[in-house]
Amino acid sequence: MTVTLADVAARAQVSPATVSRVLNGNYPVAASTRERVLRAVDELDYVLNGPASALAAATSDLVGILVHDIADPFFGIMASAIQAEIGGTGGRAGGERLAVVCNTGGLPERELTYLTLLQRQRAAAVVLTGGAVENAPHAAAVATKLRKLAEAGTRVVLCGRPPVVDTPAIALAFDNRGGARQLTEHLLGLGHRRLGYIAGPEERTTTRHRLEGHRAALAAQGIEDDPRRTVHGRYDRRSGYEATLELLRRDPSLTAVVAANDSVALGACAALRESGLRVPDDVSVAGFDDLPFSVDAVPSLTTVRLPLAEAGARAGRIAMGREEAPPGGMATVRGELMVRGSSGVPRR
Amino acid sequence: MTVTLADVAARAQVSPATVSRVLNGNYPVAASTRERVLRAVDELDYVLNGPASALAAATSDLVGILVHDIADPFFGIMASAIQAEIGGTGGRAGGERLAVVCNTGGLPERELTYLTLLQRQRAAAVVLTGGAVENAPHAAAVATKLRKLAEAGTRVVLCGRPPVVDTPAIALAFDNRGGARQLTEHLLGLGHRRLGYIAGPEERTTTRHRLEGHRAALAAQGIEDDPRRTVHGRYDRRSGYEATLELLRRDPSLTAVVAANDSVALGACAALRESGLRVPDDVSVAGFDDLPFSVDAVPSLTTVRLPLAEAGARAGRIAMGREEAPPGGMATVRGELMVRGSSGVPRR
DNA sequence: ACGGATATAGAAAGCGCTTGCTGCTCGGGA
DNA sequence: TCCCGAGCAGCAAGCGCTTTCTATATCCGT
């Protein structure tokens, strides 16, 4: 029914071994033989049986990319860059690798499930993107899993995610703390003193680091850190909207809102607008990430640009063994402050 | 080194066959035996070998989701919905299915490559999202590939993509034509007569259908279809920006711009703004898709809402055989006109 | 108490491919 | 002319799992 290696071999009048070698191209085969085999492959429309091949060779050409939320461009952009770097390259057999992205939906258990599934498939590499969950048992479980994967020969790379101790995983971490600090310093420099902060979900490293950066900037200016000026939420627009209303309720005299990311910031802008406040005349707003739509917002968003595509590409190359891992197995990727229309001197 | 089924069997004092049956749960196994096996699995930290299992069973638990651009929320939202519907369900062995998304980057050849890769993996199902490419040879190649996949037992579902003739693929197509027509009718109803249209890439069914709907609305009003009023571009913000400038150059008296999708529409708004025109006072703007950010734009975008998540979920269920295919193997999914702030009565 | 269902476990034959090893052929140096 | 080594191709042994078929208990009705 389905055509197998043996069929191709028969047609090309060679042994299955030879066909395999032609396909994998890692063993000397005479040019004439090769051609004959290739022709047979073509004529029979042969497609390699991946599982069989993976079983025999004890490796597969599958590469997994884990993201928290595939509908969020933050992850989309990284995933796209990673995949571009991986998908194009020649793989073991037949040329291509299967770079696939897995959506955890931010659920810790799904993260583990996908990791197991990829382990089961004997994936060649796994790239984990986005902040890690800080829940201790889960973090430990992930660390164990990563260790197992590495032991089984799967290359593990973390992109935009802090290193995991005691693990051979290569990490490319974003400098969330530094970026956040710079951002808040910018606002403080403009003269703001009453700033609200809309944080992401607790238990996420990204959330914590950005918040720490923000607070560090405040502390450096000797501004007391009123916990009522911080609200936690999700990394989406709606969350920003609601949190802003809450912040305004707590302190109507706020002059600036710093958001966990750009989507949140946009939600914040909407809430301010609907509350009759102008951005930045009445309240300044700042985001994080600098996603494509941020420059288009009205007013355009002051934010911290993260080189998502570059980091993704690099992670992809490392995962493919086409670029050396950074010294110490980890590198920090810095963001760049983008001052735009949504931040200004406080007028009230 | 790695623990295998046989190791588990030895530890549980049963035959490998029994272990396999416990894991797959489709054969009577005494409760006490099952428990013993499960304990051994746990103690040894056994992970099924996917390729071996797939080889022996001649099926895998991999499900592929093809998208054109993973960084575009349009696809992200659909992919997320599809994956949610697939990933959670119990698969053949060990419980879960590996739902993976593959990013074609809009390149026809990558589409084919991924299809081959999935065929090679003996994927259980494949869901193709987004418009098809109309280039004849490529379309034929895709049709052939889909047929082959189906023959090999892979379920094929098209989501937001027109049916492919002569193929067992189930299609859930968006009514792009009808939606576009309604949108333009809305604008015409407001009194607009000089409308520019920013289309997506040519050779994409989505592009053609939306354009046809637009033109049908114009024709119904007896408005001549000036080809200079249409500009083609990509489905992104920048493209909308540039195209709008071009349209304005061709006819500065334009009173409305209809865009291929929301991102393009936002780009159009930016261009208009920079040209000193107000939206909607001077020029109305309309988008398509109703992505999450569209309601947040200033002014909020008049557009056609496509039930991306619902369609994706349904496609996912069909792919899993958990929902019956629509009669005739295809269904049309309608959009809903969302009239918002970016469209108004022409004032000039 | 006996025969035949019924329930459960095992033996073994692959699934389609890779790869270490063996074997043949041919060319060239002595 | 002979021998040796390089270059190529084939043999066959698995890779780790599933599944058919067979074997052994176990249990029921009569």
CSV table of C-alpha atoms in Angstrom, one decimal, chain B residues 118-239:
chain,number,residue,atom,x,y,z
B,118,LEU,CA,3.9,15.9,8.6
B,119,GLN,CA,3.2,13.1,6.2
B,120,ARG,CA,6.5,11.7,7.0
B,121,GLN,CA,5.6,11.7,10.7
B,122,ARG,CA,2.4,10.0,9.9
B,123,ALA,CA,0.4,12.8,11.5
B,124,ALA,CA,-3.0,11.9,12.9
B,125,ALA,CA,-4.5,15.1,11.5
B,126,VAL,CA,-3.5,18.3,9.8
B,127,VAL,CA,-5.4,21.6,9.9
B,128,LEU,CA,-4.6,24.3,7.3
B,129,THR,CA,-5.5,27.8,8.2
B,130,GLY,CA,-5.7,31.0,6.2
B,131,GLY,CA,-6.3,31.7,2.6
B,132,ALA,CA,-4.9,29.4,-0.1
B,133,VAL,CA,-2.4,30.5,-2.7
B,134,GLU,CA,-4.0,30.7,-6.1
B,135,ASN,CA,-0.9,30.0,-8.1
B,136,ALA,CA,-2.1,27.0,-10.2
B,137,PRO,CA,0.8,24.6,-10.0
B,138,HIS,CA,1.2,25.1,-6.3
B,139,ALA,CA,-2.5,24.7,-5.7
B,140,ALA,CA,-2.4,21.4,-7.6
B,141,ALA,CA,0.6,20.3,-5.6
B,142,VAL,CA,-1.1,21.0,-2.4
B,143,ALA,CA,-4.3,19.2,-3.5
B,144,THR,CA,-2.2,16.2,-4.4
B,145,LYS,CA,-0.5,16.2,-1.1
B,146,LEU,CA,-3.7,16.5,0.8
B,147,ARG,CA,-5.1,13.6,-1.1
B,148,LYS,CA,-2.1,11.5,-0.2
B,149,LEU,CA,-2.3,12.5,3.4
B,150,ALA,CA,-5.9,11.5,3.5
B,151,GLU,CA,-5.1,8.2,1.9
B,152,ALA,CA,-2.6,7.6,4.6
B,153,GLY,CA,-5.2,8.1,7.2
B,154,THR,CA,-4.5,11.6,8.2
B,155,ARG,CA,-7.5,13.7,8.7
B,156,VAL,CA,-7.4,17.0,6.9
B,157,VAL,CA,-9.3,20.1,7.9
B,158,LEU,CA,-9.2,23.5,6.3
B,159,CYS,CA,-10.0,26.4,8.6
B,160,GLY,CA,-10.8,29.8,7.1
B,161,ARG,CA,-9.7,28.4,3.8
B,162,PRO,CA,-11.8,27.6,0.8
B,163,PRO,CA,-12.4,23.9,0.0
B,164,VAL,CA,-10.0,22.1,-2.3
B,165,VAL,CA,-11.8,20.3,-5.1
B,166,ASP,CA,-11.4,16.6,-5.4
B,167,THR,CA,-10.1,16.2,-2.0
B,168,PRO,CA,-11.5,14.6,1.2
B,169,ALA,CA,-10.5,17.6,3.2
B,170,ILE,CA,-13.2,19.2,5.4
B,171,ALA,CA,-13.5,22.9,4.9
B,172,LEU,CA,-14.6,25.7,7.2
B,173,ALA,CA,-14.5,28.7,5.0
B,174,PHE,CA,-15.0,32.3,6.0
B,175,ASP,CA,-17.5,34.3,4.0
B,176,ASN,CA,-15.0,36.9,3.0
B,177,ARG,CA,-17.0,38.0,0.0
B,178,GLY,CA,-20.2,38.6,2.0
B,179,GLY,CA,-18.4,40.3,4.8
B,180,ALA,CA,-16.6,42.7,2.5
B,181,ARG,CA,-19.7,43.4,0.7
B,182,GLN,CA,-21.6,44.3,3.8
B,183,LEU,CA,-18.8,46.5,4.9
B,184,THR,CA,-18.7,48.5,1.7
B,185,GLU,CA,-22.4,48.7,1.7
B,186,HIS,CA,-22.3,50.3,5.1
B,187,LEU,CA,-19.8,52.9,3.8
B,188,LEU,CA,-22.0,53.5,0.7
B,189,GLY,CA,-25.0,53.9,2.9
B,190,LEU,CA,-23.2,56.6,4.8
B,191,GLY,CA,-22.9,58.5,1.5
B,192,HIS,CA,-19.3,57.7,0.5
B,193,ARG,CA,-18.7,57.5,-3.2
B,194,ARG,CA,-15.0,57.8,-3.6
B,195,LEU,CA,-13.5,54.8,-1.7
B,196,GLY,CA,-10.0,53.5,-1.9
B,197,TYR,CA,-9.3,49.8,-1.4
B,198,ILE,CA,-6.2,48.4,0.0
B,199,ALA,CA,-6.0,44.7,-0.9
B,200,GLY,CA,-3.8,42.0,0.4
B,201,PRO,CA,-1.3,40.1,-1.7
B,202,GLU,CA,-2.6,39.0,-5.1
B,203,GLU,CA,-2.8,35.2,-5.6
B,204,ARG,CA,-4.4,34.8,-2.2
B,205,THR,CA,-8.0,33.6,-2.1
B,206,THR,CA,-8.8,35.7,0.9
B,207,THR,CA,-7.6,38.8,-1.0
B,208,ARG,CA,-9.6,38.1,-4.0
B,209,HIS,CA,-12.8,37.2,-2.2
B,210,ARG,CA,-12.7,40.4,-0.1
B,211,LEU,CA,-12.0,42.5,-3.1
B,212,GLU,CA,-14.8,40.8,-5.0
B,213,GLY,CA,-17.2,41.5,-2.2
B,214,HIS,CA,-16.2,45.2,-2.2
B,215,ARG,CA,-16.7,45.5,-5.9
B,216,ALA,CA,-20.0,43.7,-5.8
B,217,ALA,CA,-21.2,46.3,-3.4
B,218,LEU,CA,-20.0,49.1,-5.6
B,219,ALA,CA,-21.5,47.6,-8.6
B,220,ALA,CA,-24.8,47.2,-6.9
B,221,GLN,CA,-24.8,51.0,-6.5
B,222,GLY,CA,-23.8,51.6,-10.0
B,223,ILE,CA,-20.4,53.0,-9.1
B,224,GLU,CA,-17.8,52.5,-11.7
B,225,ASP,CA,-14.9,50.4,-10.6
B,226,ASP,CA,-11.8,52.6,-11.1
B,227,PRO,CA,-8.8,50.2,-10.9
B,228,ARG,CA,-6.7,53.2,-9.7
B,229,ARG,CA,-8.7,53.1,-6.5
B,230,THR,CA,-7.2,49.7,-5.6
B,231,VAL,CA,-3.7,49.0,-4.3
B,232,HIS,CA,-2.3,45.7,-3.4
B,233,GLY,CA,0.1,45.1,-0.5
B,234,ARG,CA,0.8,42.7,2.3
B,235,TYR,CA,-1.4,42.0,5.2
B,236,ASP,CA,0.5,44.2,7.6
B,237,ARG,CA,0.4,47.7,9.1
B,238,ARG,CA,3.2,49.1,7.0
B,239,SER,CA,1.6,48.0,3.8
